[in-house]
Amino acid sequence: MRIQYLEKEVIKITNRKNKIVECAINIMGIHGLNCSMDMVTKEADCSDTLIYKYFKSRNGLIAACHERICEEVIKEVRKVPFPEEIEKEYVMEYFHEIWNVYFKYVQNHIEKCEFLIQYSCQKNTYPSMYSNQNNLISEILGKNYGVNGEFDRYFTFMFFYMISIANMATVGMKKEWDIYSKEKSEAIFDLVFNGLFNTYIFH
């Protein structure tokens, strides 16, 4: 009985923390990372004491929000099959699919996109659980990281560039774009990235 009780308590605490993080992402995305904590507690229906108990500080809560989004993005991007060969055709197809995956994610989670923009303006572009960009990229590429050093550099550049473009497009056009559509995704990719592939990556 004691074990069952503890398991239920862990689940309850996890659910509370998840709710606080999701609410904080919504509020901070709209009002900025320095918004009143009262706004977060009201949205999450909890006390500020509980927030500080779980996250220790405002920065701890912000870091938890950013890590949550990054974990979701990494999980989605890792589903894209690695290119069969490091050749133009395969690499373009690979980046194209990553673009579609990420653009769909931010279009369907605009509040998280807005949080990422707020975070990147004030903090770093990668989560604190990774010490640098290389660690983050190695987490995404998994066993394929380091197989081709030139590809790793291309991927790092393209990945962060795609994130910036997708975030700006999503927030800048959110009034006109209510939901994700593949046509919008394809139009931006054709406009922005095809030329970039030919001039920067394959020249």
PDB file of C-alpha atoms in Angstrom:
ATOM      1  CA  MET A   1       0.000   0.000   0.000  1.00  0.00           C
ATOM      2  CA  ARG A   2       2.843   2.357   0.882  1.00  0.00           C
ATOM      3  CA  ILE A   3       4.444   1.855  -2.548  1.00  0.00           C
ATOM      4  CA  GLN A   4       1.141   2.462  -4.334  1.00  0.00           C
ATOM      5  CA  TYR A   5       0.655   5.674  -2.366  1.00  0.00           C
ATOM      6  CA  LEU A   6       4.136   6.912  -3.278  1.00  0.00           C
ATOM      7  CA  GLU A   7       3.571   6.078  -6.941  1.00  0.00           C
ATOM      8  CA  LYS A   8       0.339   8.085  -6.925  1.00  0.00           C
ATOM      9  CA  GLU A   9       2.111  11.009  -5.279  1.00  0.00           C
ATOM     10  CA  VAL A  10       4.874  10.957  -7.897  1.00  0.00           C
ATOM     11  CA  ILE A  11       2.267  10.974 -10.672  1.00  0.00           C
ATOM     12  CA  LYS A  12       0.413  13.830  -8.984  1.00  0.00           C
ATOM     13  CA  ILE A  13       3.592  15.903  -8.623  1.00  0.00           C
ATOM     14  CA  THR A  14       4.612  15.190 -12.236  1.00  0.00           C
ATOM     15  CA  ASN A  15       1.187  16.277 -13.498  1.00  0.00           C
ATOM     16  CA  ARG A  16       1.352  19.468 -11.416  1.00  0.00           C
ATOM     17  CA  LYS A  17       4.815  20.307 -12.714  1.00  0.00           C
ATOM     18  CA  ASN A  18       3.735  19.621 -16.297  1.00  0.00           C
ATOM     19  CA  LYS A  19       0.733  21.916 -15.919  1.00  0.00           C
ATOM     20  CA  ILE A  20       2.880  24.696 -14.466  1.00  0.00           C
ATOM     21  CA  VAL A  21       5.407  24.379 -17.309  1.00  0.00           C
ATOM     22  CA  GLU A  22       2.721  24.442 -20.003  1.00  0.00           C
ATOM     23  CA  CYS A  23       1.017  27.456 -18.421  1.00  0.00           C
ATOM     24  CA  ALA A  24       4.333  29.273 -18.000  1.00  0.00           C
ATOM     25  CA  ILE A  25       5.150  28.696 -21.677  1.00  0.00           C
ATOM     26  CA  ASN A  26       1.822  30.249 -22.678  1.00  0.00           C
ATOM     27  CA  ILE A  27       2.134  33.268 -20.391  1.00  0.00           C
ATOM     28  CA  MET A  28       5.831  33.971 -20.994  1.00  0.00           C
ATOM     29  CA  GLY A  29       5.453  33.551 -24.739  1.00  0.00           C
ATOM     30  CA  ILE A  30       2.880  36.343 -24.760  1.00  0.00           C
ATOM     31  CA  HIS A  31       4.141  38.644 -21.999  1.00  0.00           C
ATOM     32  CA  GLY A  32       7.872  37.930 -21.945  1.00  0.00           C
ATOM     33  CA  LEU A  33      10.163  35.981 -19.644  1.00  0.00           C
ATOM     34  CA  ASN A  34      10.083  38.767 -17.067  1.00  0.00           C
ATOM     35  CA  CYS A  35       6.307  38.746 -16.707  1.00  0.00           C
ATOM     36  CA  SER A  36       4.762  38.706 -13.259  1.00  0.00           C
ATOM     37  CA  MET A  37       4.835  35.297 -11.588  1.00  0.00           C
ATOM     38  CA  ASP A  38       1.299  36.081 -10.421  1.00  0.00           C
ATOM     39  CA  MET A  39       0.215  35.693 -14.048  1.00  0.00           C
ATOM     40  CA  VAL A  40       1.740  32.223 -14.156  1.00  0.00           C
ATOM     41  CA  THR A  41       0.232  31.139 -10.835  1.00  0.00           C
ATOM     42  CA  LYS A  42      -3.190  32.361 -11.928  1.00  0.00           C
ATOM     43  CA  GLU A  43      -2.957  30.480 -15.223  1.00  0.00           C
ATOM     44  CA  ALA A  44      -1.675  27.319 -13.504  1.00  0.00           C
ATOM     45  CA  ASP A  45      -4.084  27.655 -10.562  1.00  0.00           C
ATOM     46  CA  CYS A  46      -1.328  27.209  -8.002  1.00  0.00           C
ATOM     47  CA  SER A  47       0.674  29.225  -5.459  1.00  0.00           C
ATOM     48  CA  ASP A  48       4.043  30.839  -6.118  1.00  0.00           C
ATOM     49  CA  THR A  49       5.339  28.768  -3.191  1.00  0.00           C
ATOM     50  CA  LEU A  50       4.626  25.600  -5.176  1.00  0.00           C
ATOM     51  CA  ILE A  51       6.445  26.960  -8.215  1.00  0.00           C
ATOM     52  CA  TYR A  52       9.550  27.792  -6.190  1.00  0.00           C
ATOM     53  CA  LYS A  53       9.333  24.417  -4.469  1.00  0.00           C
ATOM     54  CA  TYR A  54       9.455  22.588  -7.811  1.00  0.00           C
ATOM     55  CA  PHE A  55      11.703  24.889  -9.849  1.00  0.00           C
ATOM     56  CA  LYS A  56      13.689  26.803  -7.173  1.00  0.00           C
ATOM     57  CA  SER A  57      13.590  30.121  -9.071  1.00  0.00           C
ATOM     58  CA  ARG A  58      12.176  31.993 -12.058  1.00  0.00           C
ATOM     59  CA  ASN A  59      15.226  30.970 -14.076  1.00  0.00           C
ATOM     60  CA  GLY A  60      14.658  27.368 -13.055  1.00  0.00           C
ATOM     61  CA  LEU A  61      11.093  27.537 -14.370  1.00  0.00           C
ATOM     62  CA  ILE A  62      12.222  29.218 -17.593  1.00  0.00           C
ATOM     63  CA  ALA A  63      14.870  26.534 -18.119  1.00  0.00           C
ATOM     64  CA  ALA A  64      12.277  23.804 -17.544  1.00  0.00           C
ATOM     65  CA  CYS A  65       9.979  25.387 -20.139  1.00  0.00           C
ATOM     66  CA  HIS A  66      12.749  25.633 -22.710  1.00  0.00           C
ATOM     67  CA  GLU A  67      13.924  22.088 -22.091  1.00  0.00           C
ATOM     68  CA  ARG A  68      10.355  20.785 -22.484  1.00  0.00           C
ATOM     69  CA  ILE A  69      10.019  22.392 -25.910  1.00  0.00           C
ATOM     70  CA  CYS A  70      13.480  21.256 -27.012  1.00  0.00           C
ATOM     71  CA  GLU A  71      12.769  17.684 -25.944  1.00  0.00           C
ATOM     72  CA  GLU A  72       9.590  17.695 -28.021  1.00  0.00           C
ATOM     73  CA  VAL A  73      11.381  19.144 -31.052  1.00  0.00           C
ATOM     74  CA  ILE A  74      14.286  16.691 -30.806  1.00  0.00           C
ATOM     75  CA  LYS A  75      11.859  13.780 -30.532  1.00  0.00           C
ATOM     76  CA  GLU A  76      10.084  14.864 -33.728  1.00  0.00           C
ATOM     77  CA  VAL A  77      13.252  15.630 -35.705  1.00  0.00           C
ATOM     78  CA  ARG A  78      14.841  12.304 -34.817  1.00  0.00           C
ATOM     79  CA  LYS A  79      11.959  10.544 -36.565  1.00  0.00           C
ATOM     80  CA  VAL A  80      13.260  11.812 -39.922  1.00  0.00           C
ATOM     81  CA  PRO A  81      15.366   9.053 -41.550  1.00  0.00           C
ATOM     82  CA  PHE A  82      19.029   9.968 -41.981  1.00  0.00           C
ATOM     83  CA  PRO A  83      20.042  10.379 -45.682  1.00  0.00           C
ATOM     84  CA  GLU A  84      21.250   7.219 -47.396  1.00  0.00           C
ATOM     85  CA  GLU A  85      24.224   9.074 -48.834  1.00  0.00           C
ATOM     86  CA  ILE A  86      25.811  12.481 -48.235  1.00  0.00           C
ATOM     87  CA  GLU A  87      24.892  13.624 -51.727  1.00  0.00           C
ATOM     88  CA  LYS A  88      22.936  16.678 -52.796  1.00  0.00           C
ATOM     89  CA  GLU A  89      19.694  14.886 -53.634  1.00  0.00           C
ATOM     90  CA  TYR A  90      19.540  12.922 -50.386  1.00  0.00           C
ATOM     91  CA  VAL A  91      20.682  15.757 -48.151  1.00  0.00           C
ATOM     92  CA  MET A  92      18.164  18.207 -49.634  1.00  0.00           C
ATOM     93  CA  GLU A  93      15.392  15.685 -49.104  1.00  0.00           C
ATOM     94  CA  TYR A  94      16.523  15.173 -45.513  1.00  0.00           C
ATOM     95  CA  PHE A  95      16.569  18.890 -44.673  1.00  0.00           C
ATOM     96  CA  HIS A  96      13.288  19.347 -46.506  1.00  0.00           C
ATOM     97  CA  GLU A  97      11.619  16.794 -44.264  1.00  0.00           C
ATOM     98  CA  ILE A  98      13.169  18.295 -41.113  1.00  0.00           C
ATOM     99  CA  TRP A  99      11.832  21.681 -42.183  1.00  0.00           C
ATOM    100  CA  ASN A 100       8.333  20.230 -42.636  1.00  0.00           C
ATOM    101  CA  VAL A 101       8.485  18.539 -39.226  1.00  0.00           C
ATOM    102  CA  TYR A 102       9.626  21.645 -37.360  1.00  0.00           C
ATOM    103  CA  PHE A 103       7.428  24.095 -39.250  1.00  0.00           C
ATOM    104  CA  LYS A 104       4.402  21.912 -38.549  1.00  0.00           C
ATOM    105  CA  TYR A 105       5.361  21.766 -34.871  1.00  0.00           C
ATOM    106  CA  VAL A 106       5.552  25.548 -34.391  1.00  0.00           C
ATOM    107  CA  GLN A 107       2.474  26.193 -36.531  1.00  0.00           C
ATOM    108  CA  ASN A 108       0.507  23.825 -34.311  1.00  0.00           C
ATOM    109  CA  HIS A 109       2.087  25.182 -31.097  1.00  0.00           C
ATOM    110  CA  ILE A 110       2.331  28.926 -31.670  1.00  0.00           C
ATOM    111  CA  GLU A 111       2.571  29.624 -27.944  1.00  0.00           C
ATOM    112  CA  LYS A 112       5.736  27.498 -27.787  1.00  0.00           C
ATOM    113  CA  CYS A 113       7.115  29.258 -30.840  1.00  0.00           C
ATOM    114  CA  GLU A 114       6.549  32.618 -29.144  1.00  0.00           C
ATOM    115  CA  PHE A 115       8.311  31.352 -26.030  1.00  0.00           C
ATOM    116  CA  LEU A 116      11.305  30.195 -28.113  1.00  0.00           C
ATOM    117  CA  ILE A 117      11.625  33.641 -29.650  1.00  0.00           C
ATOM    118  CA  GLN A 118      11.466  35.291 -26.219  1.00  0.00           C
ATOM    119  CA  TYR A 119      14.060  32.836 -24.939  1.00  0.00           C
ATOM    120  CA  SER A 120      16.461  33.226 -27.862  1.00  0.00           C
ATOM    121  CA  CYS A 121      16.384  37.010 -27.460  1.00  0.00           C
ATOM    122  CA  GLN A 122      17.392  36.856 -23.797  1.00  0.00           C
ATOM    123  CA  LYS A 123      19.107  33.500 -23.314  1.00  0.00           C
ATOM    124  CA  ASN A 124      20.801  30.863 -25.479  1.00  0.00           C
ATOM    125  CA  THR A 125      19.489  29.093 -28.557  1.00  0.00           C
ATOM    126  CA  TYR A 126      20.055  25.632 -27.104  1.00  0.00           C
ATOM    127  CA  PRO A 127      18.783  24.133 -23.847  1.00  0.00           C
ATOM    128  CA  SER A 128      20.822  24.309 -20.668  1.00  0.00           C
ATOM    129  CA  MET A 129      20.926  20.515 -20.402  1.00  0.00           C
ATOM    130  CA  TYR A 130      23.469  20.615 -23.251  1.00  0.00           C
ATOM    131  CA  SER A 131      26.713  22.469 -22.698  1.00  0.00           C
ATOM    132  CA  ASN A 132      27.075  23.580 -26.328  1.00  0.00           C
ATOM    133  CA  GLN A 133      25.606  23.291 -29.792  1.00  0.00           C
ATOM    134  CA  ASN A 134      27.678  20.237 -30.681  1.00  0.00           C
ATOM    135  CA  ASN A 135      26.174  18.282 -27.799  1.00  0.00           C
ATOM    136  CA  LEU A 136      22.692  19.234 -28.931  1.00  0.00           C
ATOM    137  CA  ILE A 137      23.383  18.263 -32.551  1.00  0.00           C
ATOM    138  CA  SER A 138      24.896  14.951 -31.468  1.00  0.00           C
ATOM    139  CA  GLU A 139      21.715  14.235 -29.510  1.00  0.00           C
ATOM    140  CA  ILE A 140      19.628  14.818 -32.640  1.00  0.00           C
ATOM    141  CA  LEU A 141      21.828  12.887 -35.064  1.00  0.00           C
ATOM    142  CA  GLY A 142      22.593  10.071 -32.638  1.00  0.00           C
ATOM    143  CA  LYS A 143      24.918   7.427 -34.064  1.00  0.00           C
ATOM    144  CA  ASN A 144      25.238   9.423 -37.302  1.00  0.00           C
ATOM    145  CA  TYR A 145      26.969  12.308 -35.557  1.00  0.00           C
ATOM    146  CA  GLY A 146      30.657  12.472 -36.411  1.00  0.00           C
ATOM    147  CA  VAL A 147      30.424  10.106 -39.376  1.00  0.00           C
ATOM    148  CA  ASN A 148      30.933  13.043 -41.716  1.00  0.00           C
ATOM    149  CA  GLY A 149      32.373  16.224 -40.188  1.00  0.00           C
ATOM    150  CA  GLU A 150      31.373  18.376 -43.157  1.00  0.00           C
ATOM    151  CA  PHE A 151      27.780  17.175 -42.924  1.00  0.00           C
ATOM    152  CA  ASP A 152      27.733  17.930 -39.179  1.00  0.00           C
ATOM    153  CA  ARG A 153      28.669  21.546 -39.943  1.00  0.00           C
ATOM    154  CA  TYR A 154      26.000  21.784 -42.654  1.00  0.00           C
ATOM    155  CA  PHE A 155      23.410  20.319 -40.307  1.00  0.00           C
ATOM    156  CA  THR A 156      24.269  22.701 -37.457  1.00  0.00           C
ATOM    157  CA  PHE A 157      23.973  25.722 -39.727  1.00  0.00           C
ATOM    158  CA  MET A 158      20.775  24.564 -41.438  1.00  0.00           C
ATOM    159  CA  PHE A 159      19.050  23.380 -38.272  1.00  0.00           C
ATOM    160  CA  PHE A 160      19.363  26.695 -36.429  1.00  0.00           C
ATOM    161  CA  TYR A 161      18.668  28.660 -39.597  1.00  0.00           C
ATOM    162  CA  MET A 162      15.475  26.689 -40.209  1.00  0.00           C
ATOM    163  CA  ILE A 163      14.369  27.241 -36.625  1.00  0.00           C
ATOM    164  CA  SER A 164      14.848  31.008 -36.973  1.00  0.00           C
ATOM    165  CA  ILE A 165      12.955  31.201 -40.273  1.00  0.00           C
ATOM    166  CA  ALA A 166      10.096  29.001 -39.055  1.00  0.00           C
ATOM    167  CA  ASN A 167       9.716  30.951 -35.810  1.00  0.00           C
ATOM    168  CA  MET A 168       9.673  34.320 -37.563  1.00  0.00           C
ATOM    169  CA  ALA A 169       7.222  33.117 -40.209  1.00  0.00           C
ATOM    170  CA  THR A 170       4.905  31.565 -37.636  1.00  0.00           C
ATOM    171  CA  VAL A 171       4.735  34.523 -35.257  1.00  0.00           C
ATOM    172  CA  GLY A 172       4.891  37.173 -37.972  1.00  0.00           C
ATOM    173  CA  MET A 173       2.012  35.674 -39.934  1.00  0.00           C
ATOM    174  CA  LYS A 174      -0.052  34.079 -37.157  1.00  0.00           C
ATOM    175  CA  LYS A 175      -3.067  36.323 -37.794  1.00  0.00           C
ATOM    176  CA  GLU A 176      -3.286  35.110 -41.371  1.00  0.00           C
ATOM    177  CA  TRP A 177      -2.251  31.504 -40.616  1.00  0.00           C
ATOM    178  CA  ASP A 178      -4.647  29.879 -38.234  1.00  0.00           C
ATOM    179  CA  ILE A 179      -3.441  26.325 -38.815  1.00  0.00           C
ATOM    180  CA  TYR A 180      -0.556  24.507 -40.434  1.00  0.00           C
ATOM    181  CA  SER A 181      -0.782  23.701 -44.129  1.00  0.00           C
ATOM    182  CA  LYS A 182       1.719  21.812 -46.238  1.00  0.00           C
ATOM    183  CA  GLU A 183       1.332  24.398 -49.035  1.00  0.00           C
ATOM    184  CA  LYS A 184       2.625  27.178 -46.770  1.00  0.00           C
ATOM    185  CA  SER A 185       5.503  25.005 -45.654  1.00  0.00           C
ATOM    186  CA  GLU A 186       6.484  24.154 -49.226  1.00  0.00           C
ATOM    187  CA  ALA A 187       6.249  27.761 -50.379  1.00  0.00           C
ATOM    188  CA  ILE A 188       8.653  28.998 -47.706  1.00  0.00           C
ATOM    189  CA  PHE A 189      11.059  26.133 -48.263  1.00  0.00           C
ATOM    190  CA  ASP A 190      11.186  26.800 -51.995  1.00  0.00           C
ATOM    191  CA  LEU A 191      11.617  30.523 -51.469  1.00  0.00           C
ATOM    192  CA  VAL A 192      14.284  30.424 -48.753  1.00  0.00           C
ATOM    193  CA  PHE A 193      16.176  27.170 -48.818  1.00  0.00           C
ATOM    194  CA  ASN A 194      16.629  25.989 -52.389  1.00  0.00           C
ATOM    195  CA  GLY A 195      18.920  28.909 -53.161  1.00  0.00           C
ATOM    196  CA  LEU A 196      20.724  28.429 -49.878  1.00  0.00           C
ATOM    197  CA  PHE A 197      21.481  24.799 -50.678  1.00  0.00           C
ATOM    198  CA  ASN A 198      23.026  25.706 -53.983  1.00  0.00           C
ATOM    199  CA  THR A 199      25.078  28.660 -52.751  1.00  0.00           C
ATOM    200  CA  TYR A 200      26.194  27.580 -49.284  1.00  0.00           C
ATOM    201  CA  ILE A 201      26.055  23.800 -49.035  1.00  0.00           C
ATOM    202  CA  PHE A 202      26.427  22.604 -52.613  1.00  0.00           C
ATOM    203  CA  HIS A 203      28.565  25.034 -54.573  1.00  0.00           C
TER     204      HIS A 203
END
